[in-house]
CSV table of C-alpha atoms in Angstrom, one decimal:
chain,number,residue,atom,x,y,z
N,165,MET,CA,-5.0,92.3,5.8
N,166,THR,CA,-2.1,90.8,8.2
N,167,ALA,CA,-2.4,87.4,9.8
N,168,GLN,CA,-2.2,87.5,13.4
N,169,LYS,CA,-0.1,85.0,15.2
N,170,LYS,CA,-1.9,83.1,17.8
N,171,SER,CA,-0.1,83.2,21.1
N,172,GLN,CA,1.3,79.7,22.1
N,173,PRO,CA,0.3,78.6,25.6
N,174,SER,CA,3.3,78.4,27.8
N,175,SER,CA,3.8,75.5,30.3
N,176,VAL,CA,4.7,75.6,34.0
N,177,ALA,CA,5.6,72.2,35.6
N,178,LEU,CA,4.8,71.9,39.3
N,179,VAL,CA,7.5,69.6,40.6
N,180,GLY,CA,8.4,68.3,44.2
N,181,GLN,CA,8.9,65.3,46.4
N,182,PRO,CA,5.9,63.0,47.2
N,183,ASN,CA,3.3,64.3,49.5
N,184,VAL,CA,4.4,68.0,49.5
N,185,GLY,CA,1.1,69.4,48.2
N,186,ILE,CA,1.8,69.4,44.4
N,187,ALA,CA,-1.8,68.5,43.6
N,188,GLN,CA,-3.2,71.1,46.1
N,189,ASP,CA,-1.1,73.8,44.4
N,190,PHE,CA,-2.3,72.6,41.1
N,191,GLN,CA,-6.0,72.7,42.2
N,192,GLN,CA,-5.6,76.1,43.6
N,193,LEU,CA,-3.9,77.6,40.6
N,194,THR,CA,-6.2,75.9,38.0
N,195,GLY,CA,-9.6,75.4,39.8
N,196,SER,CA,-9.3,71.8,38.7
N,197,TYR,CA,-9.6,68.9,41.1
N,198,VAL,CA,-7.0,66.2,41.1
N,199,THR,CA,-7.3,62.8,43.0
N,200,VAL,CA,-4.7,62.7,45.6
N,201,ALA,CA,-3.3,59.4,46.5
N,202,ASN,CA,-0.3,58.8,48.7
N,203,TYR,CA,1.0,55.4,47.5
N,204,PRO,CA,3.5,54.6,44.9
N,205,GLY,CA,2.4,54.3,41.2
N,206,THR,CA,-0.9,56.4,41.6
N,207,THR,CA,0.1,59.4,39.8
N,208,VAL,CA,2.4,58.1,36.9
N,209,GLU,CA,0.4,60.1,34.4
N,210,ILE,CA,0.6,63.9,34.4
N,211,THR,CA,-2.3,66.1,34.8
N,212,ARG,CA,-2.7,69.5,32.8
N,213,GLY,CA,-4.8,72.4,33.4
N,214,THR,CA,-5.1,76.1,32.5
N,215,ALA,CA,-4.0,78.4,35.1
N,216,ARG,CA,-6.8,80.7,36.3
N,217,ASN,CA,-4.7,84.0,36.7
N,218,LEU,CA,-2.1,83.5,34.3
N,219,ALA,CA,-3.1,84.2,30.6
N,220,GLN,CA,-2.4,81.2,28.2
N,221,THR,CA,-0.5,79.3,30.8
N,222,GLU,CA,-0.8,75.6,31.2
N,223,MET,CA,0.0,74.1,34.6
N,224,ILE,CA,1.4,70.5,34.5
N,225,ASP,CA,1.0,68.5,37.7
N,226,THR,CA,3.9,66.0,37.9
N,227,PRO,CA,4.4,62.9,40.0
N,228,GLY,CA,6.5,63.3,43.1
N,229,VAL,CA,10.4,63.2,42.6
N,230,VAL,CA,12.7,62.4,45.5
N,231,THR,CA,15.9,63.3,43.5
N,232,LEU,CA,17.3,63.5,40.0
N,233,PRO,CA,18.3,61.4,38.1
N,234,PRO,CA,15.0,59.4,38.4
N,235,HIS,CA,15.0,56.0,40.2
N,236,SER,CA,11.5,55.0,39.7
N,237,GLU,CA,8.8,55.1,37.0
N,238,ASP,CA,7.1,58.1,38.7
N,239,GLU,CA,10.4,60.0,38.8
N,240,GLU,CA,11.1,59.1,35.1
N,241,VAL,CA,7.7,60.8,34.1
N,242,THR,CA,8.7,63.9,35.9
N,243,ALA,CA,12.2,63.9,34.4
N,244,ARG,CA,10.7,63.5,30.8
N,245,VAL,CA,8.6,66.6,31.5
N,246,LEU,CA,11.6,68.7,32.7
N,247,LEU,CA,13.7,67.5,29.7
N,248,ASN,CA,11.2,67.4,26.9
N,249,GLU,CA,8.6,70.1,27.6
N,250,PRO,CA,9.2,73.6,26.5
N,251,LEU,CA,8.7,75.1,29.9
N,252,GLN,CA,8.4,78.7,30.8
N,253,ALA,CA,9.1,77.9,34.4
N,254,ILE,CA,9.2,75.3,37.1
N,255,VAL,CA,7.4,75.8,40.4
N,256,GLN,CA,9.1,73.6,43.0
N,257,VAL,CA,6.6,72.7,45.6
N,258,GLY,CA,8.6,72.0,48.9
N,259,ASP,CA,7.9,70.9,52.3
N,260,ALA,CA,8.8,73.6,54.8
N,261,LYS,CA,9.0,70.8,57.5
N,262,ASN,CA,11.9,69.1,55.7
N,263,ILE,CA,13.8,72.1,54.3
N,264,ARG,CA,17.1,70.2,53.7
N,265,ARG,CA,15.3,67.6,51.3
N,266,THR,CA,13.6,70.5,49.8
N,267,LEU,CA,16.8,72.4,49.1
N,268,LEU,CA,18.6,69.4,47.7
N,269,LEU,CA,16.0,69.1,45.0
N,270,SER,CA,16.0,72.9,44.5
N,271,LEU,CA,19.6,72.8,43.5
N,272,GLN,CA,19.0,69.9,41.1
N,273,LEU,CA,16.2,71.9,39.5
N,274,ALA,CA,18.3,74.9,39.3
N,275,GLU,CA,20.9,73.1,37.2
N,276,THR,CA,18.2,72.7,34.5
N,277,GLY,CA,18.4,76.3,33.6
N,278,VAL,CA,14.7,76.6,33.5
N,279,PRO,CA,13.2,79.7,35.3
N,280,MET,CA,11.8,78.8,38.5
N,281,ALA,CA,10.1,79.6,41.9
N,282,LEU,CA,9.9,77.7,45.1
N,283,ALA,CA,6.5,77.3,46.8
N,284,LEU,CA,7.5,76.4,50.4
N,285,ASN,CA,4.3,74.7,51.5
N,286,MET,CA,3.0,73.5,54.6
N,287,MET,CA,4.2,76.5,56.6
N,288,ASP,CA,1.6,76.0,59.2
N,289,GLU,CA,3.1,72.6,60.1
N,290,ALA,CA,6.6,74.0,60.2
N,291,ASP,CA,5.4,76.8,62.6
N,292,GLU,CA,3.6,74.2,64.7
N,293,ARG,CA,6.9,72.3,65.0
N,294,GLY,CA,8.7,75.4,66.1
N,295,LEU,CA,10.6,75.8,62.9
N,296,GLU,CA,11.6,79.3,61.9
N,297,ILE,CA,12.3,79.6,58.2
N,298,ASN,CA,13.7,82.9,56.7
N,299,THR,CA,12.4,82.7,53.1
N,300,ASP,CA,14.2,85.9,52.3
N,301,VAL,CA,17.6,84.2,53.1
N,302,ILE,CA,16.7,81.1,50.9
N,303,ALA,CA,15.6,83.4,48.2
N,304,GLU,CA,18.9,85.3,48.2
N,305,ALA,CA,20.9,82.1,48.3
N,306,LEU,CA,19.0,80.4,45.3
N,307,HIS,CA,18.4,83.6,43.4
N,308,ILE,CA,14.8,82.8,42.8
N,309,ASP,CA,11.5,83.9,44.5
N,310,VAL,CA,10.4,81.9,47.5
N,311,ILE,CA,6.8,81.9,48.4
N,312,PRO,CA,5.5,80.6,51.8
N,313,THR,CA,2.3,78.7,51.2
N,314,ILE,CA,-0.4,76.7,52.8
N,315,ALA,CA,-1.9,75.1,49.8
N,316,VAL,CA,-4.8,73.3,51.5
N,317,ARG,CA,-6.2,76.8,52.6
N,318,GLY,CA,-5.1,78.6,49.5
N,319,GLU,CA,-2.6,80.8,51.5
N,320,GLY,CA,0.2,82.4,49.4
N,321,MET,CA,-1.4,81.5,46.0
N,322,HIS,CA,-1.7,85.2,44.9
N,323,GLU,CA,1.9,85.7,45.4
N,324,LEU,CA,2.8,82.3,44.0
N,325,THR,CA,1.0,83.3,40.8
N,326,ARG,CA,2.8,86.6,40.7
N,327,ALA,CA,6.2,84.7,41.1
N,328,ILE,CA,5.3,82.3,38.3
N,329,GLY,CA,4.9,85.3,36.0
N,330,ALA,CA,8.2,86.7,37.0
N,331,ALA,CA,10.2,83.5,37.3
N,332,HIS,CA,13.8,83.6,36.3
N,333,ARG,CA,16.7,81.3,36.2
N,334,SER,CA,18.6,80.6,39.4
N,335,GLY,CA,22.0,82.4,39.7
N,336,ILE,CA,23.2,79.0,41.4
N,337,ARG,CA,26.2,77.4,39.4
N,338,LEU,CA,27.4,74.2,40.9
N,339,HIS,CA,31.1,73.6,40.2
N,340,TYR,CA,32.3,70.0,39.8
N,341,PRO,CA,35.9,68.7,39.7
N,342,ALA,CA,37.8,69.6,36.5
N,343,PRO,CA,37.4,66.3,34.6
N,344,ILE,CA,33.6,66.5,35.0
N,345,GLU,CA,33.4,70.2,34.2
N,346,LYS,CA,35.6,69.4,31.0
N,347,ILE,CA,32.8,67.0,29.9
N,348,LEU,CA,29.9,69.3,30.8
N,349,VAL,CA,31.2,72.1,28.5
């Protein structure tokens, strides 16, 4: 009789700036309710839950992070998850209304080398403001899947689940001045 290896659950971190819908995406993907509070220091602890439609996948709801490296206790917790957890993937939850801020964090997350996907959330609010966002162009530029979502209504979650299962490393490679590149090698 041969012993069968138990499959180890894989982890996916939901990461994004504060108030972009990370907790709503977590709730949609896991079926778990997370208390949402919009003031500093309320989500310093991370929340974990099992994904509904991804076998043996643990979702990690992280506190909002404005930029990396971290500048607050909340951001430090998220940075620790990114640096210390054996992640299968990162799902960046981004605000479609603030695409420049979202893409700045996308570049920083791409540098981690962890496979990722971008859930471009609040697309309804971007549409109401007359913003036209071509997710295909962003996906091509970042070399990752970009999924338009409206998390509060569950729109785009099926596509996001599929993107998580197929997540791959971004093809983005930032180039720094020669002295910095020498240190990074």
